[in-house]
Tab-separated table of C-alpha atoms in Angstrom:
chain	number	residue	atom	x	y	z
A	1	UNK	CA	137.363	22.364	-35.170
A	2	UNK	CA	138.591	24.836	-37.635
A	3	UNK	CA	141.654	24.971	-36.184
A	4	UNK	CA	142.232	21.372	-36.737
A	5	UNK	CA	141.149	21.629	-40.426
A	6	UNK	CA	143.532	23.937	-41.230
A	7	UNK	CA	146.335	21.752	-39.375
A	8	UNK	CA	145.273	18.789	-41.911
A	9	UNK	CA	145.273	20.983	-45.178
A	10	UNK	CA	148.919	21.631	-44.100
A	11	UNK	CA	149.737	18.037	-43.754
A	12	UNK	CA	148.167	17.203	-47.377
A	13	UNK	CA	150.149	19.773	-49.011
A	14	UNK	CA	153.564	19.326	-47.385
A	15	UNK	CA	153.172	15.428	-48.561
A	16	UNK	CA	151.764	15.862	-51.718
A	17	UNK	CA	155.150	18.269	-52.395
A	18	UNK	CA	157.575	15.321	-50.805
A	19	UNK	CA	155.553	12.403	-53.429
A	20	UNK	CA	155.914	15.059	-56.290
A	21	UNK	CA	159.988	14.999	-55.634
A	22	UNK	CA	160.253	11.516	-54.990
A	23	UNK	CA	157.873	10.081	-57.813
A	24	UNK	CA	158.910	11.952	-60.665
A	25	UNK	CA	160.804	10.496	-63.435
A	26	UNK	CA	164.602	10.920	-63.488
A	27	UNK	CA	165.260	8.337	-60.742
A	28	UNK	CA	168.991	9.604	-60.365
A	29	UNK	CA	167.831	12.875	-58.616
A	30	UNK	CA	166.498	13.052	-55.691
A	31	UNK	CA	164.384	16.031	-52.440
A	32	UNK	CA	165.769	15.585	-49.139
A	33	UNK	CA	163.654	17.389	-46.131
A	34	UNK	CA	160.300	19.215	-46.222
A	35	UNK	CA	159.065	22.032	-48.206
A	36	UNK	CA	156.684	25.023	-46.804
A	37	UNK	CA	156.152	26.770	-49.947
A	38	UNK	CA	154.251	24.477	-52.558
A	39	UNK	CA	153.835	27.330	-55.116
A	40	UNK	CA	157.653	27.175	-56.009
A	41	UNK	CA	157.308	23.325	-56.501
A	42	UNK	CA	160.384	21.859	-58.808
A	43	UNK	CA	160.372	18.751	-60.496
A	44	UNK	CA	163.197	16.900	-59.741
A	45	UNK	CA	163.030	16.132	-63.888
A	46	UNK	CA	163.860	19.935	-63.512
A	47	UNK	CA	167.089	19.653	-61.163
A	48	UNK	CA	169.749	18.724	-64.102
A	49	UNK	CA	173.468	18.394	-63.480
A	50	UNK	CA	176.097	20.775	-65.394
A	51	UNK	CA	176.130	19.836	-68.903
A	52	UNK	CA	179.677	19.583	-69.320
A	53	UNK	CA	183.180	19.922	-68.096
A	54	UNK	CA	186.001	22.045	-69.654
A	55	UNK	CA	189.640	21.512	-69.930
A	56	UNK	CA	191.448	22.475	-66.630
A	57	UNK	CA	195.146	22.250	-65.844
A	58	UNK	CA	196.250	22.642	-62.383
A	59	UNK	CA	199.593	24.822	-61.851
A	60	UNK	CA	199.902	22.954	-58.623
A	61	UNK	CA	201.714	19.785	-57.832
A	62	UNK	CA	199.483	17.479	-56.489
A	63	UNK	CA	196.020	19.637	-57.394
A	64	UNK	CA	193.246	18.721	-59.602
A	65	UNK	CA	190.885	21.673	-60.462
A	66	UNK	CA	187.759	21.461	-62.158
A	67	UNK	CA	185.982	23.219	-64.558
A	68	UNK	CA	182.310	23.100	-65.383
A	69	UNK	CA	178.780	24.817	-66.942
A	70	UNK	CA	176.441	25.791	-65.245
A	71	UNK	CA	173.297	23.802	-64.641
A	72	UNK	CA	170.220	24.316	-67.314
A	73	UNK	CA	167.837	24.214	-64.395
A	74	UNK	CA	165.307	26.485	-63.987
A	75	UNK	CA	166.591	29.135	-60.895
A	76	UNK	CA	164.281	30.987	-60.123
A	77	UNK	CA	164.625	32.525	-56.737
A	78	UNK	CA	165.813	29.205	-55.232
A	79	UNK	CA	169.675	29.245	-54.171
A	80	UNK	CA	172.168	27.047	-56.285
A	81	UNK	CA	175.144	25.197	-55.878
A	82	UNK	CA	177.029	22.435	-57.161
A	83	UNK	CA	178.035	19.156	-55.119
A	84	UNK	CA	181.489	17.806	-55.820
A	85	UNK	CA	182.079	13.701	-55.728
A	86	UNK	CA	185.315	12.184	-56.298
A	87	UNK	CA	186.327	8.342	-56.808
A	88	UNK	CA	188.459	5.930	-58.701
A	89	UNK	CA	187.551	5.494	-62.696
A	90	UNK	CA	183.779	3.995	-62.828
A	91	UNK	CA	183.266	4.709	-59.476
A	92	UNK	CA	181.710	5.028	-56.587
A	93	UNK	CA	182.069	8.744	-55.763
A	94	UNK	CA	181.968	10.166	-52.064
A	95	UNK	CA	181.256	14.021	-51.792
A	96	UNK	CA	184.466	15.958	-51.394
A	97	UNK	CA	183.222	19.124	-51.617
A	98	UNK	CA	180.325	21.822	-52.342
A	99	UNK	CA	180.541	24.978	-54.268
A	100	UNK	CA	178.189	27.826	-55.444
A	101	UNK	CA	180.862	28.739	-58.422
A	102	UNK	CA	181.704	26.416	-61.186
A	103	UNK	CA	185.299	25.870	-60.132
A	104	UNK	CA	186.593	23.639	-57.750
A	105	UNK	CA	190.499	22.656	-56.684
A	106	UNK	CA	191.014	19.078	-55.072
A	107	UNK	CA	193.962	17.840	-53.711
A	108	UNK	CA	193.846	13.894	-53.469
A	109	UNK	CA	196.218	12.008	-50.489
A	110	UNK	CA	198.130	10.256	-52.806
A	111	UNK	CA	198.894	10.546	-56.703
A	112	UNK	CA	197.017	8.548	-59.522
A	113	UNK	CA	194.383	8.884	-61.636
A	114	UNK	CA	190.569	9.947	-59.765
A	115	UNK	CA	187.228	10.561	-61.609
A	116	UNK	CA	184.607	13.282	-60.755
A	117	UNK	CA	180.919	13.701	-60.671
A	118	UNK	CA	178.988	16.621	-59.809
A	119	UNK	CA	175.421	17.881	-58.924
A	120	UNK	CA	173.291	19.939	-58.425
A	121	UNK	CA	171.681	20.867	-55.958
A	122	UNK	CA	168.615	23.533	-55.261
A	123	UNK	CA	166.917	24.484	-52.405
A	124	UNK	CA	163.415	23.995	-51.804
A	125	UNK	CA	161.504	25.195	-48.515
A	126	UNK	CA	163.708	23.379	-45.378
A	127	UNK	CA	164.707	21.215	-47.837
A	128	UNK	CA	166.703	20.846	-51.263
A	129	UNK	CA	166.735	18.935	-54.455
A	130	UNK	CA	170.088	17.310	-56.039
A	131	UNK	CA	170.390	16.232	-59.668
A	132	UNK	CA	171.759	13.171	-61.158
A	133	UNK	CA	175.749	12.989	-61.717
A	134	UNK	CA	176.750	14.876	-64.740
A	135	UNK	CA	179.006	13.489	-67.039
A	136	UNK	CA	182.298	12.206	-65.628
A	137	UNK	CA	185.873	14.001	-65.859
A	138	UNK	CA	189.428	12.119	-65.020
A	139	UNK	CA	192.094	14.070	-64.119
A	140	UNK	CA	195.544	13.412	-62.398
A	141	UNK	CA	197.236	13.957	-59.338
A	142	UNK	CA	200.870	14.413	-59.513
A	143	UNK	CA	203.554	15.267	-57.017
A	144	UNK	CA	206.223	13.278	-58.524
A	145	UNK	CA	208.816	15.224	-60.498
A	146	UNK	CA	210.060	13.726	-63.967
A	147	UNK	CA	212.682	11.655	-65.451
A	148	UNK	CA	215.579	13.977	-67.680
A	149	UNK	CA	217.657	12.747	-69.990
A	150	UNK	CA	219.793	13.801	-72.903
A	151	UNK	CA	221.404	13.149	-76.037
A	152	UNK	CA	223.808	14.435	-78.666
A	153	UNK	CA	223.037	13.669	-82.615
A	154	UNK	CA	220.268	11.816	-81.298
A	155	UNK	CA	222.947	9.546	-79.499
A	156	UNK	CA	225.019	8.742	-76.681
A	157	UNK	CA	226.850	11.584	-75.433
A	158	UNK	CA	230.004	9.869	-74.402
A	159	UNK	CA	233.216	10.157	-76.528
A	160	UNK	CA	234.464	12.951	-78.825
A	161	UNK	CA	232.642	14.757	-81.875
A	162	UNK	CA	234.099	16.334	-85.114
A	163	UNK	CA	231.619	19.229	-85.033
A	164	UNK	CA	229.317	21.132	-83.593
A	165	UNK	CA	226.616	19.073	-81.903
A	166	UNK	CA	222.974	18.851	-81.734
A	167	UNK	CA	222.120	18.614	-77.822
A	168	UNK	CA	218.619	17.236	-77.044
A	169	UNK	CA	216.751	17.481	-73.296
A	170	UNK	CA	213.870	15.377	-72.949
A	171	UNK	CA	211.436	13.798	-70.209
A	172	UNK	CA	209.703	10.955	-69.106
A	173	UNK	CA	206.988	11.925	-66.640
A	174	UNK	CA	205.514	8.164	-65.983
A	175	UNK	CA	202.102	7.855	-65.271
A	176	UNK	CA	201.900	11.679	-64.559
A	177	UNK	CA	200.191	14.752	-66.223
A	178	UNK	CA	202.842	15.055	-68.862
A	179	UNK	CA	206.030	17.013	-69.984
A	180	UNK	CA	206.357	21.197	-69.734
A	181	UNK	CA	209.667	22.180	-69.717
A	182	UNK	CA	213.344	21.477	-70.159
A	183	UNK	CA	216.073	23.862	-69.008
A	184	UNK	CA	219.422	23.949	-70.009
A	185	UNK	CA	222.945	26.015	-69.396
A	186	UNK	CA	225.647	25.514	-71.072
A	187	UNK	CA	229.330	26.716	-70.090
A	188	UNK	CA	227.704	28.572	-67.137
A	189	UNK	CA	226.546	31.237	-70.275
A	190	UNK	CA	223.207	31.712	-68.323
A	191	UNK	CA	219.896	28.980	-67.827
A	192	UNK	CA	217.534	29.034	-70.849
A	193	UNK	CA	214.151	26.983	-70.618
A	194	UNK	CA	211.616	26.147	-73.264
A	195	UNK	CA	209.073	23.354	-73.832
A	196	UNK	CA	210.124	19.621	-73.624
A	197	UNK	CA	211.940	18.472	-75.242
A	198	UNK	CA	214.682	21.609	-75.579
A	199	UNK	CA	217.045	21.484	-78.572
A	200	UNK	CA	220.327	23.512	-78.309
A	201	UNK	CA	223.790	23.395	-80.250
A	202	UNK	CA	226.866	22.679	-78.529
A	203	UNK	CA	229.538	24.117	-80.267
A	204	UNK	CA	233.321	25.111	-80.327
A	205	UNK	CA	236.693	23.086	-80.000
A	206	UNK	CA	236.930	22.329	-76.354
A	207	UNK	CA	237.437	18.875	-74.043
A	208	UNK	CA	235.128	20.353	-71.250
A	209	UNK	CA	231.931	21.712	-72.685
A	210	UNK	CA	229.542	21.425	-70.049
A	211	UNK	CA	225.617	21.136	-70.342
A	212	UNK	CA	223.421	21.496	-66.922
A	213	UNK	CA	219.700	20.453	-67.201
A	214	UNK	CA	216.720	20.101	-65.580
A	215	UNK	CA	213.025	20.022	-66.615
A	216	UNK	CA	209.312	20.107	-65.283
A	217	UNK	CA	206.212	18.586	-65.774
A	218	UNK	CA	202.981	20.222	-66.239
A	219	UNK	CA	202.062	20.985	-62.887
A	220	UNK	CA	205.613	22.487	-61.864
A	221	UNK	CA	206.967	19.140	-60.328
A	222	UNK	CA	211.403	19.585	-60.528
A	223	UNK	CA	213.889	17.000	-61.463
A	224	UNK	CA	216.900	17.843	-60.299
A	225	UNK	CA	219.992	19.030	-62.293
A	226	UNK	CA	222.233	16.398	-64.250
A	227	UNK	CA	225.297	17.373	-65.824
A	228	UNK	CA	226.811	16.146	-69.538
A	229	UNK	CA	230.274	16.747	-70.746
A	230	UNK	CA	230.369	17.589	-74.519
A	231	UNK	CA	234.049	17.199	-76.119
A	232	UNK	CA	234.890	18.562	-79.592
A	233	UNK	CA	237.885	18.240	-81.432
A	234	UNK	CA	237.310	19.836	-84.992
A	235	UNK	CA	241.461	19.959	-85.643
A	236	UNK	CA	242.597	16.514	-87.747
A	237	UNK	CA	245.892	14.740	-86.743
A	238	UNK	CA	249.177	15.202	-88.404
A	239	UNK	CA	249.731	12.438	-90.809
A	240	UNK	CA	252.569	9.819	-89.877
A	241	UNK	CA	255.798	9.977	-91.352
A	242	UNK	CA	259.171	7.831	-92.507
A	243	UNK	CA	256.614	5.278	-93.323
A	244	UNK	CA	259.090	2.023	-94.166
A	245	UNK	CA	258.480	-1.634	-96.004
A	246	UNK	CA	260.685	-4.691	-95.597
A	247	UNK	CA	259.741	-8.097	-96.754
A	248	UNK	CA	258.675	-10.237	-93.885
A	249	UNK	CA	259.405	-13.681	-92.291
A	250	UNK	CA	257.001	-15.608	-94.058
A	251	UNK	CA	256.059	-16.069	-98.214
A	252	UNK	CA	253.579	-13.225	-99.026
A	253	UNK	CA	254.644	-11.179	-95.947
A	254	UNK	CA	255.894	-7.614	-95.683
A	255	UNK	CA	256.389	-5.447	-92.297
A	256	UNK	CA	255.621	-1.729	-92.396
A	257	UNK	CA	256.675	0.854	-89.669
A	258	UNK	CA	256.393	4.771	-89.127
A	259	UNK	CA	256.854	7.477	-86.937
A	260	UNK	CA	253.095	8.091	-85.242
A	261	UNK	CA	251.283	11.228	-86.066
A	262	UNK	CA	249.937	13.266	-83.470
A	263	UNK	CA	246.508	15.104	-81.990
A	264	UNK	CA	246.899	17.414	-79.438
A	265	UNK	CA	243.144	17.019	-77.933
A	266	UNK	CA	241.441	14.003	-78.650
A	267	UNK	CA	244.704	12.024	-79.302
A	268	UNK	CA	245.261	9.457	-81.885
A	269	UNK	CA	242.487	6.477	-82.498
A	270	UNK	CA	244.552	4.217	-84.764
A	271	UNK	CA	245.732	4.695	-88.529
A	272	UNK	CA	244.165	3.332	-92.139
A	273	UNK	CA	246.684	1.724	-94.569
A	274	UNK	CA	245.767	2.041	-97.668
A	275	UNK	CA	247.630	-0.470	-100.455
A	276	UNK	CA	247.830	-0.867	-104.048
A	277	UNK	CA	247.847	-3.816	-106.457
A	278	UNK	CA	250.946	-5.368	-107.749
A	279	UNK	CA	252.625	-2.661	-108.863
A	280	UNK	CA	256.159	-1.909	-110.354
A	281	UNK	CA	255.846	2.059	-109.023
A	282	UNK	CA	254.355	3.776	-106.427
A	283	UNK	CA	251.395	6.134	-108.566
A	284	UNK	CA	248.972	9.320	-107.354
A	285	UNK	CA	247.745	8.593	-103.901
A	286	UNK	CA	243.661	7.890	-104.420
A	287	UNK	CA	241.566	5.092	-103.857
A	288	UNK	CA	241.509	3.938	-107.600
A	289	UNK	CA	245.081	3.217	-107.305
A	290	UNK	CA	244.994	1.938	-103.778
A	291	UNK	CA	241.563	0.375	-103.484
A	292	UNK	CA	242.570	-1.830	-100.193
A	293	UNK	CA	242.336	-0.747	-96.712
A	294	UNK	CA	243.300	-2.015	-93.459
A	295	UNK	CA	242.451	-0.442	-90.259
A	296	UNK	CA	245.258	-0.241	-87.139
A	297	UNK	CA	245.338	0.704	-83.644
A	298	UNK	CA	247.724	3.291	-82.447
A	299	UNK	CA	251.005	1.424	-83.356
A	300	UNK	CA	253.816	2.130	-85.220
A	301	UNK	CA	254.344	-0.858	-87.048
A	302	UNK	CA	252.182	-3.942	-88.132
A	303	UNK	CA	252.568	-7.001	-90.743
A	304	UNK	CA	250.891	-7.208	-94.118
A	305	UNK	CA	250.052	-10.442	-94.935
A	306	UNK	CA	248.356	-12.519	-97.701
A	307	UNK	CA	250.126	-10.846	-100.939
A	308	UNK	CA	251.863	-12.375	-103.793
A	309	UNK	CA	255.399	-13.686	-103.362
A	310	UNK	CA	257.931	-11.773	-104.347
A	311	UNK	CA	255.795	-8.570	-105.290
A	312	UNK	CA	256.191	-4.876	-105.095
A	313	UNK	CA	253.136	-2.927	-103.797
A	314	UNK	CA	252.670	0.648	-102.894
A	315	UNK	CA	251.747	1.853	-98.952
A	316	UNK	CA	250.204	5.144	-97.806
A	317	UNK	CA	248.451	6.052	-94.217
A	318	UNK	CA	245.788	8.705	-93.297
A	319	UNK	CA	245.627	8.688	-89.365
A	320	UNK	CA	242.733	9.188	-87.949
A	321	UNK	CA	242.015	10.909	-84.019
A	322	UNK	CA	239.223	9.802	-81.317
A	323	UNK	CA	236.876	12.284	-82.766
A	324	UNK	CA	236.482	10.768	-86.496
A	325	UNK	CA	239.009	13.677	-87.655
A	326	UNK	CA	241.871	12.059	-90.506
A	327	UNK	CA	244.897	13.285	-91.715
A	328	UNK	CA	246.458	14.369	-94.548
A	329	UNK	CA	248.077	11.317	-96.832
A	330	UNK	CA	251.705	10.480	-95.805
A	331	UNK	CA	253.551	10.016	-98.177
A	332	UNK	CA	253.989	6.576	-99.984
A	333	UNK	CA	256.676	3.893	-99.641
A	334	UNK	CA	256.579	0.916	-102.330
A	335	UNK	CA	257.979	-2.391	-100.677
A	336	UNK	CA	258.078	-5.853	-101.811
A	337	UNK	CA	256.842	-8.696	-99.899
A	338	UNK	CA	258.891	-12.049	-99.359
């Protein structure tokens, strides 16, 4: 008989612990199994999930680690440790791992954005009791390796410049974790690397500058190296010369022709004729005196048209080279148009 009493005081207490975890008020935690020491009873009010989570950048492609406080809950002698669930933004969350630190590195199947929970969770007797989720935390997985690209004078890169030039590396890393680095090398001098994007100058007369660059996102993802010819020409053409004016075929028409000037990199864009107004001499070569202008290919010769019949004007030409460089002024022919 007393054996039997003592077998049903047992009972009571072991159930009166499992009501206390289920019935008390925080409905998101939760006791799982039996306990066999009521005198180290915990409310599952008591079982709180970390408070927070801190900023955490993986060095890894493809890794998301995580960063948290530590639970406020009462420890006692009862062992600790902290549930990890992962899922897509607003959930659900499956478990994906279980820690007693407050770190934890996940690596995800596939890149995108996941969200994580975790709990807490405390033993009690043959059984244990896990908080609610704590706050959430998004993070990124990212394997894929980002998109380099480059300009000069915050343009196109193709054709010739007149000086040195302002060479800009920069990154698009799509929906990954972001930008880190940009890497650059330029006439084989030796690789440099600095955060995205990377400004260098390009500078020096030369028709084969070449840039090689590369970057990285956060997490150490690679684009591969691209390669960007930079061509200079700082020297300005040699002006054109025997510059010549005949009257032309038609009323108000006069033909001009010269010997071309010449640019030894680049090469020679086209020329600019400058002309003056009726005139009975040719006067100081300036744009007061010859406020017209008139833009030519890389000719020798071209027809004026449109002037007054039968009227002297004055003629000079600047020539100008494929990198914006210009000549001195030839010197100036006046001719009369028919």
């Amino acid at each position: 008989m007393r054996l039997d009493r003592v077998m049903t005081a047992a009972f009571v207490v072991l159930v009166s612990t499992a009501i206390i975890g289920f019935s008390a008020g925080d409905t998101g935690a939760s006791f799982t199994g039996t306990t066999t020491n009521p005198g180290q009873i915990l409310n599952t009010q008591s079982v709180t999930p970390p408070a927070s989570f801190t900023s955490a950048t993986s060095a890894v492609a493809g890794r998301i680690d995580l960063v948290w406080t530590a639970t406020a809950s009462p420890v006692g002698s009862h062992t600790l440790s902290y549930l990890v669930l992962r899922g897509p933004v607003g959930g659900p969350y499956a478990q994906v791992g279980t820690t007693a630190g407050l770190t934890y590195s996940d690596t995800p199947g596939s890149d995108g954005t996941y969200e994580y929970v975790v709990q807490a969770k405390m033993a009690q007797g043959a059984g244990f009791f896990t908080s609610a989720n704590s706050a959430t935390k998004s993070n990124k997985s990212d394997r894929t390796a980002p998109v380099m690209s480059a300009t000069c004078n915050g343009g196109s890169c193709a054709g010739w410049f007149k000086a040195a030039v302002s060479f800009v590396v920069s990154g698009a890393d799509g929906a990954g974790v972001g930008m880190g680095t940009a890497t650059t090398n330029i006439d084989s001098a030796g690789a440099a690397t600095s955060a995205a994007p990377r400004t260098v100058t390009v500078s020096g007369e030369s028709a084969t500058h070449s840039v090689v660059y590369s970057g990285a996102d956060a997490v150490g993802n690679v684009s591969g190296s691209s390669t960007q010819t930079v061509k200079i020409d700082l020297t300005a053409p040699t002006a054109a010369s025997a510059l010549a004016g005949v009257k032309g075929t038609n009323n108000g028409d006069l033909t001009l022709s010269w010997t071309a000037g010449t640019d030894a990199l680049s090469g020679v864009a086209g020329y600019t004729i400058h002309r003056s107004g009726v005139v009975a001499s040719c006067a100081v070569t300036n744009t007061t005196n010859y406020p017209n202008a008139i833009s030519v290919g890389a000719v020798t010769g071209t027809t004026i048209t449109g002037l007054a019949t039968n009227s002297k004007y004055c003629f000079y030409l600047t020539t100008n080279d494929n990198a914006g460089n210009f000549s001195a002024n030839s010197a100036a022919v006046l001719a009369s148009s028919k």
